[in-house]
Amino acid sequence: MAMTLRLDDAEAELLRRAAEREGVSMQTFARRAVVEAATQRTRRRDELIAQIGADRRDLLDRLGQ
């Protein structure tokens, strides 16, 4: 899917510098950043759900009865 990403000058410069440091195009860097951000959020959500489940095991067991 094609899309247009609108960045202000400061954001575009950050993207340009980051891509240059990594030796990739700005498009490649942006695509990788999207994947990384989405993966980290999913992982963090799963960790929090597991933590809540462990912390509230007794309550969850009572609710399941």
Short mmCIF file of C-alpha atoms in Angstrom, two decimals:
data_model
loop_
_atom_site.label_atom_id
_atom_site.label_comp_id
_atom_site.label_asym_id
_atom_site.label_seq_id
_atom_site.Cartn_x
_atom_site.Cartn_y
_atom_site.Cartn_z
CA MET A 1 0.00 0.00 0.00
CA ALA A 2 1.35 3.40 -0.91
CA MET A 3 0.93 6.33 1.44
CA THR A 4 2.17 9.83 1.98
CA LEU A 5 3.86 10.73 5.24
CA ARG A 6 3.79 14.41 6.07
CA LEU A 7 6.61 15.59 8.33
CA ASP A 8 7.54 19.05 9.48
CA ASP A 9 11.07 20.26 8.79
CA ALA A 10 12.44 19.12 12.16
CA GLU A 11 10.92 15.63 11.84
CA ALA A 12 12.20 15.27 8.29
CA GLU A 13 15.69 16.24 9.41
CA LEU A 14 15.59 13.71 12.25
CA LEU A 15 14.51 11.04 9.79
CA ARG A 16 17.19 12.01 7.29
CA ARG A 17 19.95 11.91 9.92
CA ALA A 18 18.78 8.61 11.40
CA ALA A 19 18.58 6.97 7.97
CA GLU A 20 22.01 8.30 7.07
CA ARG A 21 23.51 6.90 10.29
CA GLU A 22 22.03 3.48 9.49
CA GLY A 23 23.06 3.66 5.87
CA VAL A 24 19.54 3.16 4.54
CA SER A 25 16.98 5.23 2.72
CA MET A 26 14.55 7.38 4.66
CA GLN A 27 11.73 5.12 3.45
CA THR A 28 13.46 1.99 4.73
CA PHE A 29 14.21 3.61 8.06
CA ALA A 30 10.61 4.80 8.47
CA ARG A 31 9.19 1.39 7.57
CA ARG A 32 11.49 -0.33 10.06
CA ALA A 33 10.54 2.19 12.73
CA VAL A 34 6.84 1.45 12.23
CA VAL A 35 7.41 -2.30 12.58
CA GLU A 36 9.61 -1.84 15.64
CA ALA A 37 7.15 0.51 17.36
CA ALA A 38 4.19 -1.78 16.72
CA THR A 39 6.12 -4.84 17.91
CA GLN A 40 7.31 -3.14 21.09
CA ARG A 41 3.80 -1.95 21.94
CA THR A 42 2.40 -5.44 21.46
CA ARG A 43 5.17 -6.98 23.55
CA ARG A 44 4.71 -4.41 26.32
CA ARG A 45 0.93 -4.93 26.33
CA ASP A 46 1.40 -8.69 26.62
CA GLU A 47 3.88 -8.23 29.47
CA LEU A 48 1.46 -5.97 31.34
CA ILE A 49 -1.44 -8.40 30.89
CA ALA A 50 0.73 -11.26 32.20
CA GLN A 51 1.82 -9.12 35.16
CA ILE A 52 -1.76 -8.22 36.04
CA GLY A 53 -2.76 -11.88 35.71
CA ALA A 54 0.02 -12.93 38.07
CA ASP A 55 -0.68 -10.13 40.56
CA ARG A 56 -4.43 -10.81 40.59
CA ARG A 57 -4.41 -14.60 40.29
CA ASP A 58 -6.60 -15.06 43.40
CA LEU A 59 -9.21 -12.62 42.14
CA LEU A 60 -9.24 -14.18 38.67
CA ASP A 61 -9.63 -17.64 40.19
CA ARG A 62 -12.62 -16.49 42.27
CA LEU A 63 -14.23 -14.82 39.25
CA GLY A 64 -13.80 -18.04 37.28
CA GLN A 65 -15.81 -20.09 39.78
#
